[in-house]
Coordinates of C-alpha atoms and ligand atoms in Angstrom, one line a residue:
M1 CA 63.2 111.2 132.7
I2 CA 59.5 110.4 132.2
Y3 CA 56.9 109.6 134.9
I4 CA 53.5 108.3 133.8
H5 CA 50.7 108.1 136.3
V6 CA 48.1 105.3 136.1
P7 CA 45.5 106.2 138.8
F8 CA 43.4 102.9 138.8
C9 CA 43.3 100.3 141.5
V10 CA 41.3 97.1 142.1
R11 CA 40.2 98.5 145.5
K12 CA 41.2 101.5 147.6
C13 CA 43.5 100.5 150.5
N14 CA 42.6 101.7 154.0
Y15 CA 45.7 103.9 154.3
C16 CA 45.9 105.3 150.7
A17 CA 46.1 109.0 150.1
F18 CA 47.5 108.7 146.6
N19 CA 45.7 109.9 143.6
S20 CA 44.1 106.5 142.9
K21 CA 40.6 105.2 142.4
V22 CA 38.7 102.1 141.3
G23 CA 38.0 102.6 137.5
D24 CA 35.8 100.8 135.1
V25 CA 37.0 99.5 131.7
A26 CA 35.6 102.4 129.7
E27 CA 37.2 105.0 132.0
Q28 CA 40.5 103.1 131.8
Q29 CA 40.4 103.1 128.0
A30 CA 39.5 106.8 127.8
Y31 CA 42.4 107.5 130.2
V32 CA 44.9 105.6 128.1
E33 CA 43.7 107.6 125.1
A34 CA 44.1 110.9 127.0
L35 CA 47.6 109.8 128.1
I36 CA 48.6 109.1 124.6
R37 CA 47.2 112.5 123.5
E38 CA 49.3 114.3 126.2
I39 CA 52.5 112.4 125.3
N40 CA 52.0 113.3 121.6
L41 CA 51.3 116.9 122.4
R42 CA 54.5 117.3 124.5
A43 CA 56.8 115.3 122.2
D44 CA 60.3 116.8 121.8
D45 CA 63.8 115.6 120.9
S46 CA 64.9 114.9 124.5
T47 CA 66.9 111.7 125.1
I48 CA 65.1 109.8 127.8
E49 CA 67.2 107.7 130.2
T50 CA 64.5 106.5 132.6
V51 CA 60.7 105.9 132.3
Y52 CA 58.7 105.1 135.4
I53 CA 55.1 104.0 135.3
G54 CA 53.5 104.4 138.7
G55 CA 50.1 104.7 140.3
G56 CA 47.7 103.6 141.4
T57 CA 48.2 100.2 140.1
P58 CA 49.5 100.4 136.5
T59 CA 49.1 96.6 136.1
T60 CA 45.3 97.1 136.2
L61 CA 45.8 98.1 132.5
S62 CA 46.1 95.4 129.9
I63 CA 49.4 94.6 128.2
V64 CA 47.9 96.0 125.0
Q65 CA 47.1 99.3 126.7
L66 CA 50.6 99.5 128.2
E67 CA 52.0 98.7 124.8
K68 CA 50.2 101.7 123.3
I69 CA 51.5 104.0 126.1
I70 CA 55.1 102.8 125.7
G71 CA 54.8 102.9 122.0
A72 CA 53.7 106.6 122.2
V73 CA 56.6 107.4 124.4
R74 CA 59.1 105.8 122.1
K75 CA 57.6 107.6 119.1
A76 CA 57.5 111.0 120.8
F77 CA 60.9 110.9 122.5
S78 CA 64.3 109.4 121.9
V79 CA 64.4 106.6 124.6
D80 CA 68.0 105.5 125.1
E81 CA 68.5 101.9 124.4
R82 CA 70.0 101.4 127.9
A83 CA 67.2 103.3 129.6
E84 CA 65.8 102.0 132.9
L85 CA 62.1 101.2 132.3
T86 CA 60.3 100.6 135.6
I87 CA 56.7 99.7 136.2
E88 CA 54.9 99.3 139.5
A89 CA 52.9 96.2 140.0
N90 CA 50.8 94.8 142.8
P91 CA 50.6 91.2 143.8
G92 CA 47.2 89.9 142.9
T93 CA 47.2 91.8 139.5
V94 CA 49.9 89.9 137.6
D95 CA 50.6 86.3 136.6
G96 CA 53.4 84.7 134.6
N97 CA 51.9 85.6 131.2
Y98 CA 51.4 89.2 132.2
L99 CA 55.0 89.5 133.5
R100 CA 56.2 88.0 130.3
G101 CA 54.2 90.6 128.4
L102 CA 55.8 93.4 130.5
K103 CA 59.2 92.1 129.7
S104 CA 58.4 92.0 126.0
L105 CA 57.5 95.7 126.1
G106 CA 61.0 96.5 127.3
F107 CA 60.4 97.0 131.0
N108 CA 63.6 96.0 132.8
R109 CA 62.7 96.9 136.4
L110 CA 59.7 95.8 138.4
S111 CA 58.6 97.6 141.6
L112 CA 56.2 95.4 143.7
G113 CA 53.9 96.9 146.3
V114 CA 54.2 94.0 148.8
Q115 CA 54.0 96.1 152.0
S116 CA 54.1 93.0 154.3
F117 CA 54.1 89.3 154.1
D118 CA 51.7 88.9 157.0
D119 CA 48.1 88.0 156.2
G120 CA 46.7 89.8 159.2
L121 CA 48.5 93.0 158.5
L122 CA 47.7 92.9 154.7
K123 CA 44.0 92.5 155.7
T124 CA 44.3 95.5 158.1
L125 CA 45.8 97.6 155.3
G126 CA 43.0 96.6 152.9
R127 CA 45.4 95.2 150.4
I128 CA 43.9 92.8 147.8
H129 CA 46.7 90.2 148.2
D130 CA 47.7 87.8 150.9
S131 CA 51.1 86.6 151.9
R132 CA 51.0 83.7 149.5
A133 CA 50.2 85.9 146.5
A134 CA 53.0 88.3 147.6
I135 CA 55.6 85.4 147.7
E136 CA 54.4 83.9 144.4
T137 CA 54.4 87.3 142.6
V138 CA 58.0 88.0 143.7
E139 CA 59.1 84.5 142.7
H140 CA 57.4 84.9 139.3
A141 CA 58.9 88.3 138.9
K142 CA 62.4 87.0 139.5
I143 CA 62.0 84.6 136.6
F144 CA 61.4 87.5 134.1
F145 CA 63.3 90.4 135.7
V146 CA 66.8 90.7 137.0
N147 CA 65.9 93.9 138.8
V148 CA 63.0 93.5 141.3
S149 CA 62.2 95.9 144.0
V150 CA 59.7 95.4 146.9
D151 CA 58.0 98.0 149.1
L152 CA 57.7 97.3 152.8
M153 CA 55.8 99.2 155.4
Y154 CA 56.4 99.7 159.1
G155 CA 54.5 101.3 162.0
L156 CA 51.3 99.5 161.0
P157 CA 48.4 98.9 163.4
G158 CA 49.0 95.7 165.3
Q159 CA 52.5 95.3 163.8
T160 CA 55.3 94.0 166.1
L161 CA 59.0 93.8 165.7
N162 CA 58.6 90.1 165.1
H163 CA 56.3 90.8 162.2
L164 CA 58.9 93.0 160.7
R165 CA 61.7 90.6 161.4
R166 CA 59.8 87.9 159.4
D167 CA 59.1 90.4 156.6
L168 CA 62.8 91.1 156.3
E169 CA 63.6 87.4 156.3
H170 CA 61.2 87.0 153.4
V171 CA 63.0 89.7 151.5
K172 CA 66.3 88.0 152.1
A173 CA 65.0 84.6 151.0
L174 CA 63.3 85.9 147.9
D175 CA 66.6 87.5 146.9
V176 CA 65.3 90.7 145.5
E177 CA 67.6 93.5 144.3
H178 CA 66.0 96.6 145.9
V179 CA 63.8 97.5 148.9
S180 CA 61.9 100.7 149.6
I181 CA 60.6 101.3 153.2
Y182 CA 57.7 103.4 154.2
G183 CA 56.6 104.4 157.7
L184 CA 52.8 104.5 157.9
E185 CA 51.3 108.0 158.0
V186 CA 47.7 108.3 158.8
E187 CA 46.5 110.9 156.3
E188 CA 43.3 112.8 156.0
G189 CA 40.8 111.4 153.5
T190 CA 41.7 107.7 154.3
K191 CA 39.7 105.0 156.1
F192 CA 42.5 104.9 158.7
F193 CA 42.0 108.6 159.4
E194 CA 38.4 108.0 160.2
L195 CA 39.4 105.3 162.6
K196 CA 42.4 107.1 163.9
N197 CA 41.6 106.8 167.6
Q198 CA 40.8 103.1 167.5
L199 CA 43.9 102.0 165.5
P200 CA 46.3 99.9 167.6
L201 CA 49.3 101.9 166.2
P202 CA 52.7 101.1 167.6
D203 CA 54.0 103.8 169.9
E204 CA 56.8 106.2 169.0
D205 CA 59.6 104.1 170.6
T206 CA 58.4 100.9 168.9
C207 CA 58.4 102.8 165.5
A208 CA 61.9 104.0 166.2
D209 CA 63.0 100.4 167.1
M210 CA 61.3 99.2 163.8
Y211 CA 63.2 101.8 161.8
D212 CA 66.5 100.7 163.5
L213 CA 65.7 97.0 162.8
I214 CA 65.3 97.8 159.1
T215 CA 68.3 100.0 158.8
E216 CA 70.5 97.4 160.6
T217 CA 69.1 94.2 159.0
L218 CA 69.0 95.2 155.4
P219 CA 72.7 96.0 155.2
A220 CA 73.5 92.8 157.0
F221 CA 71.5 91.0 154.2
G222 CA 73.6 92.7 151.5
F223 CA 71.5 95.8 150.7
R224 CA 73.4 99.1 150.7
R225 CA 71.4 102.0 152.0
Y226 CA 71.7 104.7 149.3
E227 CA 68.9 107.0 150.3
V228 CA 66.8 107.7 153.5
S229 CA 64.2 105.0 152.6
N230 CA 65.9 103.0 149.8
F231 CA 68.3 100.0 149.9
A232 CA 69.8 98.2 147.0
K233 CA 72.2 95.4 146.1
E234 CA 75.3 96.9 144.3
G235 CA 74.4 98.4 141.0
F236 CA 70.6 98.2 141.5
E237 CA 69.9 101.7 142.8
S238 CA 66.9 103.2 141.1
R239 CA 68.3 105.5 138.4
H240 CA 64.9 107.3 138.1
N241 CA 64.7 108.2 141.7
V242 CA 68.4 109.2 141.9
G243 CA 67.5 111.6 139.0
Y244 CA 64.8 113.3 141.1
W245 CA 67.3 113.7 144.0
T246 CA 70.0 115.1 141.8
G247 CA 67.7 117.7 140.3
K248 CA 67.3 116.3 136.8
S249 CA 64.4 117.7 134.7
Y250 CA 61.4 115.4 134.0
F251 CA 58.2 115.0 132.2
G252 CA 55.1 113.9 134.1
F253 CA 52.2 112.5 132.2
G254 CA 48.7 111.7 133.5
A255 CA 46.4 112.9 136.2
G256 CA 48.2 114.9 138.9
A257 CA 51.6 114.3 137.4
H258 CA 54.3 116.9 138.0
S259 CA 56.9 118.1 135.4
F260 CA 60.1 120.1 135.8
D261 CA 62.0 121.6 132.9
G262 CA 64.9 122.9 135.0
A263 CA 63.2 126.2 135.7
L264 CA 59.5 125.8 135.7
R265 CA 57.5 123.3 137.8
T266 CA 54.1 122.4 136.4
S267 CA 51.4 119.9 137.3
N268 CA 48.4 118.3 135.6
V269 CA 44.9 118.4 137.0
R270 CA 44.5 115.7 139.6
D271 CA 40.9 114.7 138.9
V272 CA 40.8 111.8 136.4
A273 CA 37.6 112.7 134.6
T274 CA 38.8 116.3 134.1
Y275 CA 42.2 115.0 132.9
I276 CA 40.4 112.8 130.4
K277 CA 38.5 115.8 129.0
G278 CA 41.9 117.5 128.4
T279 CA 43.3 120.5 130.2
E280 CA 46.6 122.4 130.0
P281 CA 49.2 121.8 132.7
I282 CA 49.1 124.3 135.6
V283 CA 52.2 126.3 136.3
E284 CA 52.9 125.7 140.0
E285 CA 56.2 127.5 140.5
V286 CA 59.0 129.2 138.7
V287 CA 62.0 127.8 140.5
T288 CA 64.1 130.8 141.7
R289 CA 67.9 130.5 142.1
Q290 CA 67.3 130.5 145.9
A291 CA 64.8 127.7 145.7
A292 CA 67.1 125.7 143.4
M293 CA 70.0 126.0 145.9
E294 CA 67.7 124.8 148.7
E295 CA 66.5 121.9 146.7
F296 CA 70.0 120.9 145.6
C297 CA 70.8 120.5 149.3
F298 CA 67.7 118.9 150.8
L299 CA 67.1 116.5 147.9
G300 CA 70.8 115.6 147.5
L301 CA 71.2 115.0 151.3
R302 CA 68.5 112.3 151.0
M303 CA 71.2 110.2 149.5
T304 CA 73.9 108.6 151.6
A305 CA 76.5 110.0 149.1
G306 CA 75.2 113.5 150.0
I307 CA 76.1 116.6 148.0
S308 CA 79.3 117.9 146.5
A309 CA 80.4 121.4 147.4
Q310 CA 82.2 121.8 144.1
T311 CA 79.0 120.8 142.1
F312 CA 77.1 123.5 144.1
S313 CA 79.7 126.2 143.2
K314 CA 79.6 125.2 139.5
K315 CA 75.9 125.2 139.4
F316 CA 75.2 128.4 141.3
G317 CA 78.4 130.4 141.1
A318 CA 78.5 130.7 144.9
S319 CA 80.2 128.6 147.5
I320 CA 78.0 126.4 149.7
S321 CA 79.7 127.7 152.8
E322 CA 78.7 131.3 151.9
V323 CA 75.1 130.3 151.5
F324 CA 74.6 127.5 154.0
G325 CA 77.7 127.7 156.2
A326 CA 75.7 128.4 159.4
V327 CA 73.2 125.6 158.7
I328 CA 76.0 123.1 158.0
A329 CA 77.9 124.1 161.1
K330 CA 74.8 123.8 163.3
N331 CA 73.9 120.3 162.1
R332 CA 77.5 119.2 162.3
L333 CA 77.5 120.2 166.0
R334 CA 74.3 118.2 166.5
G335 CA 76.0 115.2 165.0
L336 CA 73.5 115.1 162.0
L337 CA 75.8 116.2 159.2
E338 CA 79.3 115.2 158.3
V339 CA 81.8 117.0 155.9
D340 CA 84.5 114.9 154.3
G341 CA 86.5 116.9 151.7
D342 CA 84.1 117.9 149.0
R343 CA 81.2 115.8 150.3
I344 CA 78.6 116.8 152.8
Y345 CA 76.3 114.0 153.9
L346 CA 73.9 113.0 156.7
T347 CA 75.2 110.8 159.5
T348 CA 73.3 107.7 160.5
C349 CA 71.6 109.8 163.2
G350 CA 71.0 112.5 160.6
M351 CA 69.2 110.0 158.3
A352 CA 66.7 109.2 161.1
L353 CA 66.1 112.9 161.7
G354 CA 66.4 113.9 158.0
N355 CA 63.3 116.1 158.0
E356 CA 64.7 118.3 160.7
V357 CA 67.9 118.8 158.7
F358 CA 66.1 119.4 155.4
A359 CA 63.9 122.1 157.1
D360 CA 67.0 124.0 158.1
F361 CA 68.0 124.3 154.5
L362 CA 64.9 126.3 153.7
L363 CA 66.3 129.9 154.1
Ligands
LIG1 S1 47.3 99.7 145.7 FE1 48.5 101.6 146.2 S2 47.7 103.3 145.1 FE2 46.2 101.6 145.0 S3 44.8 102.0 146.7 FE3 46.4 100.6 147.5 S4 48.0 102.0 148.3 FE4 46.6 103.2 147.0

């Protein structure tokens, strides 16, 4: 698995705490060169089954720049011919020609940062697109890609259940294959954080109703929930993200990107200018057996399929009930976890309170 971070955006959104910035042409070009340098330096004979270019807004780069990046990846690694190649794109940064270019580079999955189809909410968020651009981009994307995902947000200032109902209707009408949902979190360092006390945020009960509306409506529209925040038509689950939740190793290239080789977790320097100058990845953590067991559980439980007790034993040489028996029993009693033969998974209620359950698995 490979993740490539492109930190540039046209404008910084009001809620954004991601590693992203507005970059000029020279900085973008220098960044692409630094990325290629890093990819070449870390080349090995791994077979790659998924590549994910995220950001930021990767589609602020030109097709030629993306071609160079993907070309470097193909040269440095053995990319499987059936690999899933995803790129994130934002409405307002792509047109038909650009999408055709992405397809010609081998991308076969497009993840669109729509967030909402409501003009007022998009403006509040500080997005560069309006509802019309969102619809047109999805319609265009559907011409070139059979696998299109959209991101939707809830819990936004001024958002009502009716806004959300209309967003979900748009998703249905546009016939996309995958939806990721994000509840707004007002994070430090964002414009929203500065205005925190003035934002007309929906109260906790309304947010819970919004969450219920999403988790009930999307399955009724033919999307199967396969993870806490992700819904897909059959066969369109994100292979890349499933890889993270099942503990696969991955390379992360670019500013702030993380890597995991099965034992060691490393990260690149976050600052774009420093990354361009070139620095070694920083070792963040040697993943101990204990930490690996915890991760196996709290990442695997994010998926509706849950975790397999047998896989746990094979991987760690210990039975899951020996290590986490008390945690599993406690959460079963609370109605948050279910055990069915070999599988242990979150109940619907457990999905809503996932963070509480995950925290219990940290011994
Ligand atoms: S487009 Fe995404 S990454 Fe860029 S500023 Fe907005 S939220 Fe942040």
